[in-house]
């Protein structure tokens, strides 16, 4: 049978989650989606009304099918927010198991503040929504993942290099996510034969990135300075994720894979 993927963090057709879903669907996977509760209604309505039909088209001309959309809140305070354990339990009841888990979400309420100006609340909220959310998601899904399965998250180079403007503890959150990728690769690998990797993606004009406020500048900077002087498409990240989730990557775990036109390798811009 084909593989089944759960992708957390899709609320429109502009982000990395959508592109990853498409690449996995093109490779034959069944697609389940977790959508943030406040965005759920509009996402499902738009899907139903055909608003995304153009961007659902796969390379073979067919349309990507999303089998089911689950409400998900990665920072739950109450049961109505639908935390990860509730979502994993519903997926288990509906489908039994999955093979691929994708975490494509982040949130930092003070992202536009310098780290020096960030409050304890803002810092911890960024870590909670962007880093612990992955630990929790994997923790609750690992028991229903088939051995040999794979898990992928999305990170950003601000974790290891200074990117002014990526504030509010979001750089710290990505550093935690990358470190956790290694420890989780060990634990999930030994215990369940699950691989755990993260993709350090270049800049994309997603809804979340537009909210940060400097995305056009980052895209221009990359086009000017990266070894490959082209705009990065979400599809290129989607394809890398499909590779990491496939048996072609069966010995790859605990890694940060750069999908950024090579910008990470530059020391100075020229
Ligand atoms: P996006 O807006 O498509 O995705 C972010 C998603 O997170 C949204 O669907 C949003 O609803 C969801 N979300 C936010 N808070 C949530 C919560 N508490 N619970 C559940 N869901 C929540 O934007 P994107 O840029 O594609 O982001 C996906 C991932 O890619 C993120 O981890 C982001 O940091 C990473 N990334 C993005 C870029 C970029 O330039 N866009 C670069 C590198 C890494």
Short mmCIF file of C-alpha atoms and ligand atoms in Angstrom, two decimals:
data_model
loop_
_atom_site.label_atom_id
_atom_site.label_comp_id
_atom_site.label_asym_id
_atom_site.label_seq_id
_atom_site.Cartn_x
_atom_site.Cartn_y
_atom_site.Cartn_z
CA UNK A 1 0.00 0.00 0.00
CA UNK A 2 1.01 3.65 -0.37
CA UNK A 3 2.40 5.60 2.54
CA UNK A 4 0.28 7.81 4.76
CA UNK A 5 1.51 11.25 5.84
CA UNK A 6 0.31 13.65 8.52
CA UNK A 7 1.36 17.24 7.88
CA UNK A 8 0.90 19.72 10.73
CA UNK A 9 0.84 23.40 9.77
CA UNK A 10 -1.17 23.95 6.59
CA UNK A 11 -3.73 26.75 6.47
CA UNK A 12 -3.39 27.94 2.85
CA UNK A 13 -1.57 27.09 -0.38
CA UNK A 14 1.35 29.51 0.08
CA UNK A 15 3.51 27.83 2.72
CA UNK A 16 6.03 25.02 2.89
CA UNK A 17 3.49 22.60 4.38
CA UNK A 18 1.29 22.77 1.28
CA UNK A 19 4.27 22.24 -1.03
CA UNK A 20 5.47 19.26 1.02
CA UNK A 21 1.97 17.77 0.90
CA UNK A 22 1.98 18.11 -2.88
CA UNK A 23 5.38 16.46 -3.32
CA UNK A 24 4.36 13.60 -1.02
CA UNK A 25 1.03 13.22 -2.88
CA UNK A 26 2.86 13.22 -6.22
CA UNK A 27 5.00 10.36 -4.86
CA UNK A 28 1.83 8.42 -4.02
CA UNK A 29 1.27 9.20 -0.34
CA UNK A 30 -2.13 9.66 1.27
CA UNK A 31 -2.36 13.13 2.83
CA UNK A 32 -3.76 14.02 6.25
CA UNK A 33 -3.47 17.59 7.45
CA UNK A 34 -3.42 19.31 10.87
CA UNK A 35 -4.63 22.93 10.74
CA UNK A 36 -4.48 25.56 13.48
CA UNK A 37 -7.94 25.92 15.04
CA UNK A 38 -8.37 29.67 14.27
CA UNK A 39 -7.59 29.04 10.58
CA UNK A 40 -9.54 25.80 10.21
CA UNK A 41 -12.90 27.07 8.97
CA UNK A 42 -11.55 29.31 6.26
CA UNK A 43 -9.09 26.63 5.09
CA UNK A 44 -11.77 23.93 4.84
CA UNK A 45 -14.25 26.29 3.19
CA UNK A 46 -11.67 27.44 0.65
CA UNK A 47 -10.74 23.81 -0.10
CA UNK A 48 -14.39 22.84 -0.57
CA UNK A 49 -15.17 25.82 -2.77
CA UNK A 50 -12.27 25.04 -5.10
CA UNK A 51 -10.19 28.09 -4.20
CA UNK A 52 -7.03 25.96 -4.11
CA UNK A 53 -7.84 23.82 -7.17
CA UNK A 54 -5.23 25.49 -9.35
CA UNK A 55 -2.50 24.84 -6.80
CA UNK A 56 -3.73 21.29 -6.20
CA UNK A 57 -2.60 20.21 -9.68
CA UNK A 58 0.11 17.50 -9.51
CA UNK A 59 2.75 16.86 -12.20
CA UNK A 60 0.58 14.10 -13.75
CA UNK A 61 -2.37 16.50 -14.10
CA UNK A 62 -4.46 15.02 -11.28
CA UNK A 63 -5.49 17.02 -8.22
CA UNK A 64 -3.95 16.44 -4.79
CA UNK A 65 -6.54 14.88 -2.48
CA UNK A 66 -6.49 15.74 1.20
CA UNK A 67 -8.16 12.76 2.87
CA UNK A 68 -8.92 14.56 6.13
CA UNK A 69 -8.21 17.84 7.89
CA UNK A 70 -7.80 17.73 11.68
CA UNK A 71 -8.01 20.71 14.03
CA UNK A 72 -4.72 21.18 15.87
CA UNK A 73 -3.38 23.64 18.38
CA UNK A 74 0.30 23.25 19.17
CA UNK A 75 -0.01 25.48 22.26
CA UNK A 76 -3.04 24.08 23.98
CA UNK A 77 -4.55 25.60 27.10
CA UNK A 78 -7.86 23.80 27.10
CA UNK A 79 -9.30 20.64 25.50
CA UNK A 80 -11.22 22.78 22.91
CA UNK A 81 -7.82 23.82 21.54
CA UNK A 82 -7.20 20.20 20.43
CA UNK A 83 -3.67 19.38 21.59
CA UNK A 84 -1.37 16.87 19.88
CA UNK A 85 -2.45 13.84 21.92
CA UNK A 86 -6.10 14.31 20.94
CA UNK A 87 -5.13 14.67 17.26
CA UNK A 88 -2.91 11.57 17.31
CA UNK A 89 -5.73 9.60 18.98
CA UNK A 90 -8.23 10.66 16.25
CA UNK A 91 -5.79 9.76 13.47
CA UNK A 92 -5.29 6.35 15.11
CA UNK A 93 -9.04 5.75 15.29
CA UNK A 94 -9.54 6.82 11.66
CA UNK A 95 -6.52 5.22 9.98
CA UNK A 96 -4.55 3.09 12.46
CA UNK A 97 -1.04 4.14 11.47
CA UNK A 98 0.98 6.68 9.53
CA UNK A 99 4.42 6.54 7.90
CA UNK A 100 5.45 10.18 7.57
CA UNK A 101 5.08 13.04 10.06
CA UNK A 102 5.75 16.63 8.99
CA UNK A 103 5.92 19.63 11.34
CA UNK A 104 5.62 22.85 9.34
CA UNK A 105 4.56 25.41 11.91
CA UNK A 106 6.05 28.16 13.99
CA UNK A 107 4.83 31.12 15.98
CA UNK A 108 6.54 33.86 17.96
CA UNK A 109 4.31 36.68 19.24
CA UNK A 110 7.30 39.02 19.64
CA UNK A 111 9.15 38.03 16.43
CA UNK A 112 9.49 41.67 15.39
CA UNK A 113 11.26 42.63 18.65
CA UNK A 114 15.01 42.39 19.12
CA UNK A 115 16.10 39.53 21.38
CA UNK A 116 17.31 42.14 23.87
CA UNK A 117 13.77 43.58 24.00
CA UNK A 118 11.98 40.23 24.19
CA UNK A 119 9.89 39.44 27.26
CA UNK A 120 10.05 36.14 29.08
CA UNK A 121 6.50 35.51 27.93
CA UNK A 122 7.37 36.13 24.26
CA UNK A 123 10.51 34.01 24.39
CA UNK A 124 8.79 31.06 26.04
CA UNK A 125 5.80 31.37 23.69
CA UNK A 126 8.14 31.13 20.67
CA UNK A 127 9.83 28.02 22.10
CA UNK A 128 6.48 26.51 23.05
CA UNK A 129 4.81 26.97 19.65
CA UNK A 130 7.87 26.40 17.47
CA UNK A 131 10.06 23.86 19.32
CA UNK A 132 8.22 22.00 22.05
CA UNK A 133 5.31 21.60 19.63
CA UNK A 134 7.56 19.29 17.62
CA UNK A 135 8.67 17.23 20.62
CA UNK A 136 5.04 16.86 21.61
CA UNK A 137 3.82 16.06 18.09
CA UNK A 138 6.44 13.35 17.60
CA UNK A 139 5.90 11.97 21.10
CA UNK A 140 2.21 11.46 20.43
CA UNK A 141 2.54 10.20 16.85
CA UNK A 142 5.53 7.89 17.25
CA UNK A 143 3.38 5.10 18.76
CA UNK A 144 1.23 5.01 15.60
CA UNK A 145 4.14 5.37 13.13
CA UNK A 146 5.18 2.29 11.19
CA UNK A 147 8.83 1.27 11.76
CA UNK A 148 10.95 2.63 8.91
CA UNK A 149 8.92 5.84 8.92
CA UNK A 150 10.27 9.36 8.84
CA UNK A 151 9.64 12.70 10.50
CA UNK A 152 10.60 16.13 9.15
CA UNK A 153 10.48 19.67 10.50
CA UNK A 154 11.35 23.06 9.01
CA UNK A 155 14.08 25.29 10.42
CA UNK A 156 15.85 28.52 9.48
CA UNK A 157 19.52 29.53 9.46
CA UNK A 158 18.83 32.27 12.05
CA UNK A 159 19.46 29.43 14.56
CA UNK A 160 23.20 29.52 13.89
CA UNK A 161 23.98 32.84 12.15
CA UNK A 162 22.85 36.36 13.00
CA UNK A 163 19.75 37.29 11.00
CA UNK A 164 18.70 40.73 12.26
CA UNK A 165 14.90 40.96 12.30
CA UNK A 166 14.23 37.31 13.20
CA UNK A 167 13.61 38.19 16.82
CA UNK A 168 11.41 37.44 19.78
CA UNK A 169 13.31 34.25 20.59
CA UNK A 170 12.50 32.71 17.19
CA UNK A 171 16.23 32.26 16.51
CA UNK A 172 16.50 30.50 19.88
CA UNK A 173 13.47 28.35 19.03
CA UNK A 174 15.07 27.18 15.77
CA UNK A 175 18.34 26.40 17.60
CA UNK A 176 16.36 24.22 20.01
CA UNK A 177 14.54 22.54 17.12
CA UNK A 178 17.83 21.64 15.42
CA UNK A 179 19.38 20.31 18.60
CA UNK A 180 16.25 18.33 19.40
CA UNK A 181 16.40 16.82 15.89
CA UNK A 182 19.56 14.99 16.92
CA UNK A 183 18.31 13.76 20.30
CA UNK A 184 14.93 12.74 18.83
CA UNK A 185 16.70 10.93 15.97
CA UNK A 186 18.51 8.84 18.59
CA UNK A 187 15.47 8.13 20.73
CA UNK A 188 12.95 7.51 17.94
CA UNK A 189 15.56 5.61 15.92
CA UNK A 190 16.54 3.22 18.69
CA UNK A 191 13.05 2.67 19.99
CA UNK A 192 10.88 2.76 16.86
CA UNK A 193 13.20 2.77 13.79
CA UNK A 194 11.89 6.23 12.86
CA UNK A 195 14.22 8.74 11.15
CA UNK A 196 14.16 12.39 12.25
CA UNK A 197 15.53 15.21 10.08
CA UNK A 198 15.00 18.93 9.64
CA UNK A 199 15.16 21.08 6.51
CA UNK A 200 16.82 24.49 6.82
CA UNK A 201 14.84 26.29 4.16
CA UNK A 202 15.63 29.53 2.38
CA UNK A 203 13.18 32.45 2.34
CA UNK A 204 9.63 31.96 1.01
CA UNK A 205 6.81 34.54 0.86
CA UNK A 206 4.42 32.52 3.06
CA UNK A 207 1.75 33.99 5.28
CA UNK A 208 3.92 33.51 8.38
CA UNK A 209 6.98 35.04 6.69
CA UNK A 210 5.03 38.08 5.51
CA UNK A 211 3.98 38.67 9.13
CA UNK A 212 7.65 38.96 10.16
CA UNK A 213 8.03 41.88 7.77
CA UNK A 214 11.43 41.43 6.09
CA UNK A 215 10.75 38.58 3.69
CA UNK A 216 11.15 40.54 0.43
CA UNK A 217 14.53 41.80 1.60
CA UNK A 218 15.62 38.25 2.48
CA UNK A 219 14.52 36.94 -0.92
CA UNK A 220 16.43 39.72 -2.70
CA UNK A 221 19.50 39.15 -0.50
CA UNK A 222 19.49 35.45 -1.36
CA UNK A 223 19.06 36.04 -5.10
CA UNK A 224 22.00 38.44 -5.02
CA UNK A 225 24.37 36.48 -2.78
CA UNK A 226 23.62 32.73 -2.94
CA UNK A 227 25.65 30.40 -5.17
CA UNK A 228 22.42 29.71 -7.13
CA UNK A 229 21.00 33.11 -8.08
CA UNK A 230 17.33 32.23 -8.43
CA UNK A 231 14.25 32.57 -6.27
CA UNK A 232 13.64 29.46 -4.15
CA UNK A 233 10.33 27.76 -4.87
CA UNK A 234 8.31 25.99 -2.19
CA UNK A 235 8.26 22.97 -4.51
CA UNK A 236 12.04 22.60 -4.17
CA UNK A 237 11.63 22.26 -0.41
CA UNK A 238 8.68 19.91 -0.95
CA UNK A 239 10.78 17.67 -3.16
CA UNK A 240 13.62 17.57 -0.61
CA UNK A 241 11.10 16.58 2.04
CA UNK A 242 9.75 13.80 -0.19
CA UNK A 243 13.31 12.54 -0.63
CA UNK A 244 13.99 12.61 3.13
CA UNK A 245 10.73 10.74 3.76
CA UNK A 246 11.52 8.08 1.14
CA UNK A 247 13.62 4.90 1.28
CA UNK A 248 16.21 6.79 -0.82
CA UNK A 249 17.17 8.48 2.49
CA UNK A 250 17.08 5.30 4.58
CA UNK A 251 20.45 6.00 6.25
CA UNK A 252 19.87 9.71 6.84
CA UNK A 253 18.74 10.75 10.30
CA UNK A 254 19.57 13.50 12.79
CA UNK A 255 20.59 15.92 10.03
CA UNK A 256 19.91 19.53 9.09
CA UNK A 257 19.50 19.57 5.29
CA UNK A 258 19.94 23.00 3.70
CA UNK A 259 17.51 23.71 0.89
CA UNK A 260 18.44 27.35 0.32
CA UNK A 261 20.21 27.69 -3.04
CA UNK A 262 23.45 27.26 -1.06
CA UNK A 263 23.25 30.59 0.79
CA UNK A 264 24.36 28.92 4.06
CA UNK A 265 27.77 28.20 2.56
CA UNK A 266 28.64 31.87 1.93
CA UNK A 267 30.92 33.72 4.33
CA UNK A 268 30.40 37.16 2.85
CA UNK A 269 27.96 38.42 0.25
CA UNK A 270 29.45 39.22 -3.16
P1 LIG B 1 2.88 29.14 6.93
O1 LIG B 1 2.15 30.35 7.37
O2 LIG B 1 2.45 28.48 5.68
O3 LIG B 1 2.90 28.03 8.06
C1 LIG B 1 2.88 28.28 9.45
C2 LIG B 1 1.69 27.51 10.00
O4 LIG B 1 1.76 27.48 11.41
C3 LIG B 1 0.35 28.17 9.66
O5 LIG B 1 -0.46 27.22 8.97
C4 LIG B 1 -0.24 28.48 11.03
O6 LIG B 1 -1.64 28.35 11.04
C5 LIG B 1 0.44 27.44 11.89
N1 LIG B 1 0.44 27.73 13.33
C6 LIG B 1 0.87 28.84 13.96
N2 LIG B 1 0.69 28.72 15.28
C7 LIG B 1 0.14 27.49 15.50
C8 LIG B 1 -0.27 26.77 16.65
N3 LIG B 1 -0.17 27.29 17.88
N4 LIG B 1 -0.79 25.53 16.49
C9 LIG B 1 -0.91 24.99 15.28
N5 LIG B 1 -0.53 25.62 14.14
C10 LIG B 1 -0.01 26.85 14.26
O7 LIG B 1 4.41 29.61 6.85
P2 LIG B 1 5.77 28.85 6.45
O8 LIG B 1 6.76 29.95 6.30
O9 LIG B 1 5.57 27.90 5.35
O10 LIG B 1 6.16 28.07 7.79
C11 LIG B 1 6.31 26.66 7.87
C12 LIG B 1 7.64 26.33 8.55
O11 LIG B 1 8.70 26.73 7.69
C13 LIG B 1 7.86 27.06 9.87
O12 LIG B 1 8.49 26.18 10.79
C14 LIG B 1 8.82 28.16 9.48
O13 LIG B 1 9.60 28.63 10.56
C15 LIG B 1 9.66 27.42 8.46
N6 LIG B 1 10.50 28.26 7.59
C16 LIG B 1 9.96 29.24 6.82
C17 LIG B 1 10.78 30.03 6.02
C18 LIG B 1 10.20 31.12 5.15
O14 LIG B 1 10.95 31.96 4.65
N7 LIG B 1 8.90 31.13 4.92
C19 LIG B 1 12.17 29.80 6.00
C20 LIG B 1 12.70 28.78 6.80
C21 LIG B 1 11.86 28.01 7.59
#
